[in-house]
Short mmCIF file of C-alpha atoms in Angstrom, two decimals:
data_model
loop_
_atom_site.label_atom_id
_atom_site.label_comp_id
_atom_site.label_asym_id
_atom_site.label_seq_id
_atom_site.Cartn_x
_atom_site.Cartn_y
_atom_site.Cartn_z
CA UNK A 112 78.50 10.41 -67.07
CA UNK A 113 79.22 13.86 -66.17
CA UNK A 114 82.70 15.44 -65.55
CA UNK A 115 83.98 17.52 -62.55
CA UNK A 116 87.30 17.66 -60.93
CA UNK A 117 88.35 15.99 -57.74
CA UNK A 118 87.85 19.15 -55.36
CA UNK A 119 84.27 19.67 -56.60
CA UNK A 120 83.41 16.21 -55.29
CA UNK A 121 85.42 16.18 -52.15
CA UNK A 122 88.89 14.71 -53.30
CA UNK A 123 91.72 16.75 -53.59
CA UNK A 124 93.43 16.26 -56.67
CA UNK A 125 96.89 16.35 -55.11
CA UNK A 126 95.81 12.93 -53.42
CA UNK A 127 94.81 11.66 -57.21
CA UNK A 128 98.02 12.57 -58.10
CA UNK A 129 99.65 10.70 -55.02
CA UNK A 130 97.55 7.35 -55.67
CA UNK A 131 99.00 6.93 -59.62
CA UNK A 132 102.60 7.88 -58.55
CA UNK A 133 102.73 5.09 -56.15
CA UNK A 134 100.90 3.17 -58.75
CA UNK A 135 103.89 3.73 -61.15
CA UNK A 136 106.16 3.46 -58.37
CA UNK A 137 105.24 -0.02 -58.03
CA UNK A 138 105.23 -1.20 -61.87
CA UNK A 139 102.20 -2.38 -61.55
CA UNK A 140 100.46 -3.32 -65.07
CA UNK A 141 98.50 -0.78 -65.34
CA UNK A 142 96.40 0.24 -68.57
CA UNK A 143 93.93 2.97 -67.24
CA UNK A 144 92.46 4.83 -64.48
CA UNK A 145 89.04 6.01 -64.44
CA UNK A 146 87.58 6.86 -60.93
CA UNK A 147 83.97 8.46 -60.08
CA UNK A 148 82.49 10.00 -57.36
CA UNK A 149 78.86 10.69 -56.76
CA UNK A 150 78.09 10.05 -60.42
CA UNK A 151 80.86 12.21 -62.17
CA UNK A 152 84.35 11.33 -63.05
CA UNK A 153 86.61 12.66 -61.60
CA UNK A 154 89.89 11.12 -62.77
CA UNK A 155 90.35 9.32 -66.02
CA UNK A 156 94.59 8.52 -67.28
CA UNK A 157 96.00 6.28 -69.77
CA UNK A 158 98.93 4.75 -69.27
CA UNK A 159 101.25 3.82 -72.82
CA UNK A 160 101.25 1.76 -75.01
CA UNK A 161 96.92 2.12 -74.22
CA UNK A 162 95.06 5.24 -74.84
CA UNK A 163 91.34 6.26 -74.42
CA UNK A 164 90.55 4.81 -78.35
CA UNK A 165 92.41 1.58 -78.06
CA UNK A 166 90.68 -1.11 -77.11
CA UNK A 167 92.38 -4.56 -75.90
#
């Protein structure tokens, strides 16, 4: 898949940023984030103790 950021694919990053706040905000068991848009990603974060080369 390719890779671009948010604002080349019509997302502002600040709003990227916004979603995984309130998804820490709200403890929710979260592992990972990977989000694409028109074939690229565009956000891809790892929350601890998981990490991209960690499988579970």
């Amino acid at each position: 898949m390719k890779i671009s950021t948010p604002e080349a694919q019509g997302i502002p990053s600040k709003a990227l940023e916004r979603f995984a706040d309130k998804l820490k905000e709200q403890k929710l068991p979260v592992h990972s984030i990977l989000m694409a848009r028109h074939g690229h990603m565009i956000m891809e974060a790892y929350y601890q103790p998981y990490d991209k080369e960690k499988l579970h």
